[in-house]
Coordinates of C-alpha atoms in Angstrom, one line a residue:
M63 CA -23.0 33.3 -23.5
E64 CA -23.5 29.5 -23.8
I65 CA -21.6 26.8 -21.9
L66 CA -21.8 23.4 -23.6
G67 CA -20.2 20.1 -22.8
L68 CA -21.0 20.1 -19.1
D69 CA -22.9 16.8 -19.3
K70 CA -21.8 15.7 -15.9
I71 CA -20.4 17.0 -12.7
R72 CA -18.6 14.3 -10.6
K73 CA -18.6 14.4 -6.9
I74 CA -15.2 13.7 -5.5
S75 CA -15.5 11.5 -2.4
D76 CA -13.2 12.0 0.6
N77 CA -12.1 8.4 0.5
T78 CA -15.1 7.1 2.2
D79 CA -17.3 4.3 1.0
L80 CA -19.6 6.8 -0.7
E81 CA -19.6 6.3 -4.5
P82 CA -19.4 9.3 -6.8
E83 CA -22.8 10.8 -7.8
I84 CA -23.6 12.1 -11.3
I85 CA -25.4 15.4 -11.8
G86 CA -26.8 15.9 -15.3
L87 CA -26.0 19.4 -16.6
D88 CA -26.5 19.9 -20.3
M89 CA -26.5 23.7 -20.8
I90 CA -26.3 27.1 -19.1
R91 CA -27.8 29.8 -21.3
P92 CA -28.3 33.5 -20.4
E93 CA -31.8 34.9 -21.0
E94 CA -32.7 38.6 -21.1
D95 CA -32.9 39.1 -17.3
S96 CA -32.0 35.6 -16.0
I97 CA -29.9 32.5 -16.6
S98 CA -31.6 29.3 -17.9
V99 CA -30.1 26.0 -16.8
T100 CA -31.3 22.8 -18.5
G101 CA -30.5 19.2 -18.0
L102 CA -30.6 19.2 -14.2
D103 CA -32.5 16.0 -13.6
K104 CA -31.4 15.9 -10.0
I105 CA -29.7 18.3 -7.6
R106 CA -27.4 17.0 -4.9
T107 CA -24.9 18.7 -2.5
I108 CA -21.3 18.6 -3.6
I109 CA -19.6 17.5 -0.5
E110 CA -16.0 17.7 -1.6
T111 CA -13.7 19.8 -3.8
D112 CA -11.6 18.4 -6.6
L113 CA -9.2 16.9 -4.2
P114 CA -9.9 14.5 -1.3
R115 CA -9.1 15.5 2.2
L116 CA -5.7 14.4 3.2
S117 CA -4.7 12.8 6.5
S118 CA -1.9 14.5 8.4
F119 CA 0.3 11.4 7.5
A120 CA -0.4 11.9 3.8
R121 CA 0.3 15.6 3.9
E122 CA 3.6 15.2 5.8
L123 CA 4.8 12.4 3.6
I124 CA 4.1 14.3 0.4
D125 CA 5.9 17.3 1.8
L126 CA 8.9 15.2 3.0
V127 CA 9.3 13.4 -0.3
G128 CA 9.2 16.7 -2.2
R129 CA 11.9 18.2 0.0
V130 CA 14.1 15.1 -0.5
R131 CA 13.5 15.2 -4.2
D132 CA 14.7 18.8 -4.4
L133 CA 17.8 18.0 -2.4
D134 CA 18.7 14.7 -4.1
T135 CA 18.5 15.7 -7.7
D136 CA 21.1 13.1 -8.8
F137 CA 19.2 10.3 -7.0
R138 CA 22.2 9.3 -5.0
Q139 CA 20.3 8.0 -2.0
F140 CA 19.7 4.3 -1.8
G141 CA 16.7 3.2 -3.8
A142 CA 16.2 6.6 -5.3
R143 CA 17.0 5.6 -8.8
H144 CA 14.3 3.0 -8.6
H145 CA 11.4 5.1 -7.3
R146 CA 12.8 8.5 -8.2
Y147 CA 10.7 10.1 -5.4
E148 CA 7.6 9.6 -7.4
F149 CA 4.2 8.1 -6.6
A150 CA 1.9 6.1 -8.8
P151 CA -1.6 7.6 -9.2
V152 CA -3.8 7.0 -6.2
I153 CA -6.6 4.4 -6.3
P154 CA -10.2 4.7 -5.1
L155 CA -11.1 3.3 -1.7
S156 CA -13.4 0.8 -3.5
D157 CA -10.3 -0.9 -4.9
V158 CA -8.9 -1.3 -1.5
R159 CA -12.2 -2.7 -0.1
D160 CA -12.3 -5.2 -3.0
F161 CA -8.8 -6.4 -2.1
E162 CA -9.8 -6.8 1.5
A163 CA -13.0 -8.7 0.6
R164 CA -11.0 -11.1 -1.6
H165 CA -8.5 -11.9 1.1
S166 CA -10.7 -11.6 4.2
I167 CA -8.4 -8.9 5.8
R168 CA -8.5 -5.3 6.8
L169 CA -5.5 -3.2 5.9
P170 CA -4.2 -0.7 8.5
Q171 CA -5.6 2.8 7.9
R172 CA -2.3 4.5 7.3
Y173 CA -1.4 2.1 4.5
V174 CA -4.9 2.7 3.1
D175 CA -4.1 6.4 3.3
Y176 CA -0.9 5.9 1.3
L177 CA -2.7 4.0 -1.5
T178 CA -5.7 6.3 -1.7
Q179 CA -4.2 9.7 -0.9
V180 CA -0.5 9.6 -1.7
G181 CA 0.1 7.0 -4.4
N182 CA -0.6 3.4 -5.3
G183 CA 3.0 2.5 -4.8
G184 CA 6.2 4.4 -5.3
A185 CA 8.5 6.4 -3.1
G186 CA 9.3 4.8 0.2
P187 CA 12.1 3.0 2.1
E188 CA 14.4 0.6 0.3
H189 CA 13.3 0.4 -3.4
G190 CA 9.9 1.8 -2.6
I191 CA 6.5 0.6 -1.6
F192 CA 4.5 -1.9 -3.7
S193 CA 1.3 -1.0 -5.5
L194 CA -1.7 -3.0 -4.3
E195 CA -1.4 -5.1 -7.6
E196 CA 2.2 -6.0 -6.7
V197 CA 1.1 -6.9 -3.2
E198 CA -1.4 -9.3 -4.7
K199 CA 0.7 -10.7 -7.5
K200 CA 4.4 -10.0 -7.4
A201 CA 4.8 -10.7 -3.7
Y202 CA 2.9 -13.9 -4.1
F203 CA 5.3 -15.4 -6.7
D204 CA 8.5 -13.9 -5.1
H205 CA 7.8 -15.0 -1.6
K206 CA 5.5 -18.0 -1.5
N207 CA 7.2 -19.7 -4.4
A208 CA 10.8 -18.8 -3.5
L209 CA 11.8 -22.4 -3.1
C210 CA 9.8 -23.7 -6.1
P211 CA 11.2 -24.3 -9.6
I212 CA 10.0 -21.5 -11.9
G213 CA 7.7 -23.8 -13.9
E214 CA 6.0 -25.0 -10.7
A215 CA 5.7 -21.4 -9.4
Q216 CA 4.0 -20.3 -12.6
A217 CA 1.6 -23.2 -12.3
Q218 CA 0.5 -22.3 -8.8
P219 CA -3.3 -21.6 -8.3
D220 CA -4.7 -18.1 -8.4
F221 CA -4.0 -15.4 -6.0
Y222 CA -6.9 -16.2 -3.8
T223 CA -4.8 -18.8 -2.0
L224 CA -2.7 -16.0 -0.4
P225 CA -2.5 -16.3 3.4
Y226 CA -3.8 -12.9 4.3
G227 CA -7.0 -13.5 6.2
S228 CA -6.9 -15.4 9.5
E229 CA -10.3 -16.9 9.0
G230 CA -11.0 -16.8 12.7
S231 CA -7.6 -18.2 13.9
L232 CA -4.8 -16.1 15.5
P233 CA -1.8 -15.3 13.4
L234 CA 1.4 -17.2 14.1
V235 CA 3.5 -14.0 13.9
D236 CA 2.8 -12.1 17.1
S237 CA 4.7 -10.5 20.0
A238 CA 5.1 -13.9 21.7
L239 CA 6.6 -15.7 18.6
T240 CA 10.0 -17.4 19.4
Q241 CA 12.6 -18.9 17.1
E242 CA 11.7 -22.3 18.5
K243 CA 8.0 -21.9 17.5
W244 CA 9.1 -20.7 14.1
D245 CA 11.5 -23.6 13.6
Q246 CA 8.6 -26.0 14.3
W247 CA 6.6 -24.3 11.6
Y248 CA 9.5 -24.3 9.2
M249 CA 10.1 -28.1 9.6
A250 CA 6.4 -28.8 9.0
L251 CA 6.5 -26.6 5.9
Q252 CA 9.5 -28.4 4.5
S253 CA 7.9 -31.8 4.9
S254 CA 4.6 -30.7 3.2
E255 CA 3.6 -30.5 -0.4
G256 CA 0.6 -29.6 -2.5
E257 CA -2.5 -28.4 -0.5
A258 CA -0.7 -29.3 2.7
Y259 CA 2.1 -26.9 1.8
D260 CA -0.3 -24.1 1.0
E261 CA -2.0 -24.6 4.4
M262 CA 1.2 -24.5 6.3
Y263 CA 2.3 -21.4 4.4
R264 CA -1.0 -19.7 5.2
R265 CA -0.5 -20.6 8.9
G266 CA 3.0 -19.0 9.0
Y267 CA 2.1 -15.8 7.2
R268 CA -1.5 -15.4 8.1
G269 CA -2.4 -11.7 8.7
L270 CA 0.7 -10.4 6.9
V271 CA 1.1 -8.6 3.6
Q272 CA 4.4 -7.9 1.9
I273 CA 4.6 -4.3 0.9
M274 CA 8.4 -3.8 0.2
E275 CA 11.5 -5.8 -0.6
A276 CA 15.2 -5.1 0.1
A277 CA 18.2 -5.5 -2.1
D278 CA 19.3 -8.6 -0.3
G279 CA 15.9 -10.3 -0.9
S280 CA 14.5 -9.6 2.5
G281 CA 10.8 -8.8 2.6
Y282 CA 9.1 -6.1 4.6
M283 CA 5.6 -7.2 5.7
L284 CA 2.8 -5.3 7.3
A285 CA 0.9 -7.0 10.1
C286 CA -2.8 -6.6 9.7
E287 CA -4.1 -8.7 12.5
G288 CA -3.2 -9.7 16.1
D289 CA -1.3 -7.7 18.7
L290 CA 1.2 -6.5 16.1
S291 CA -1.5 -5.1 13.8
G292 CA -0.2 -2.0 12.0
E293 CA 3.5 -2.8 12.6
M294 CA 6.3 -3.5 10.1
I295 CA 7.8 -7.0 10.1
L296 CA 11.2 -7.9 8.6
V297 CA 11.3 -11.4 7.0
R298 CA 14.7 -12.6 5.6
R299 CA 14.4 -16.3 4.8
E300 CA 11.8 -18.9 5.6
M301 CA 14.0 -20.4 8.2
D302 CA 14.6 -17.1 10.0
C303 CA 12.0 -16.0 12.6
P304 CA 10.2 -12.8 11.4
E305 CA 11.5 -9.7 13.2
P306 CA 9.0 -7.0 14.3
L307 CA 10.6 -3.6 13.8
G308 CA 8.7 -1.9 16.6
R309 CA 7.3 0.7 14.3
T310 CA 4.0 1.2 12.6
F311 CA 3.9 1.7 8.8
E312 CA 3.4 5.5 9.4
E313 CA 6.3 5.7 11.8
Y314 CA 8.6 3.7 9.6
V315 CA 8.0 5.6 6.4
L316 CA 8.0 9.1 7.9
S317 CA 11.1 8.5 10.0
H318 CA 12.9 7.2 6.8
F319 CA 12.2 10.4 4.9
R320 CA 12.7 12.7 7.9
S321 CA 16.2 11.3 8.5
M322 CA 17.0 11.5 4.8
A323 CA 15.8 15.1 4.6
E324 CA 17.8 16.1 7.7
S325 CA 21.0 14.4 6.3
L326 CA 20.7 16.0 2.9
E327 CA 20.1 19.5 4.4
R328 CA 23.2 19.1 6.6
Q329 CA 25.3 18.2 3.6
R330 CA 24.0 21.2 1.7
C331 CA 24.8 23.5 4.6
R332 CA 28.4 22.2 4.8
C333 CA 28.8 23.0 1.1

C-alpha cells in the first residue's frame, strides 16, 4: 500500500493568534514488517481537529438559525429573503486583527466569534449582519457620506479615515450622552467641510462600527470602546441622538432568533 499526495498536513488553529504550521509528509510505504514514512522534516503536535473550537454563543446561534431555517422554508420572516438564513464562510482571526490594527480598535469578542466561528456576515436581525469588508467599505460610503453628492462621496479618501479608534480620547457616544450634547456636535458637523468635517465625524462616531442596517435607513452600530463597549447602538439620522439598545451583540442576536424560533414553533403547533 502506498499513500501519495500528502505533501502537507495543516494545523487548524482554534482562532487564537497561532499561525498554521506545515508538516512535510511525502509518502507512507509499508515494508515487510514495518511502515516507512518519508518527508517528515519536522514533527509537531497537532493541537486541533479539522474544526475550530466553538464558543457557546457560536454553537447556540448556529443551532437557532438552523431551527428557524427549517421552520421558515418560504422565507416569510422579515429579512429572510435577503440573508436566507445562511452565513458567509468564516475568516481567520488574522483578518480581524489586521482590521483592528488598521483602525486602532478592538472588536468585542462575541462579534469576533461571529466572524471567525459562525460566518463573515449573513444571517442576523434586520437584513443580516455585515461582513468585515462591508463594515470597512459599504458602511463608510452609506453612512459617512450620506449627505454628500454621489460624485463627492466616491472621491472621499481611503477607508483609513474611518472614525473607529479613539486615539486616546473618550468616545462621544457613551451612557451620559444627551440630545443637547449631540445637537452641539451636529451643528459643528454641519458647519464644517473638508478635513474639519472628517475630524468632526470621527469625534461623533469614534469607537463605533456599523454592522447592520434597517429597511428605513437606520444603522445598527456596535460600541467597541467606553462604558457602552460591546453594546448595540441604534443610529437613525445624523441629527438624532444615538440610542443604546441596552443589549450586547450576543444578547441582541440570540434574542432575535430565540423569539423567531418560538413564534414559528407556536404557529406550527396551531396548524
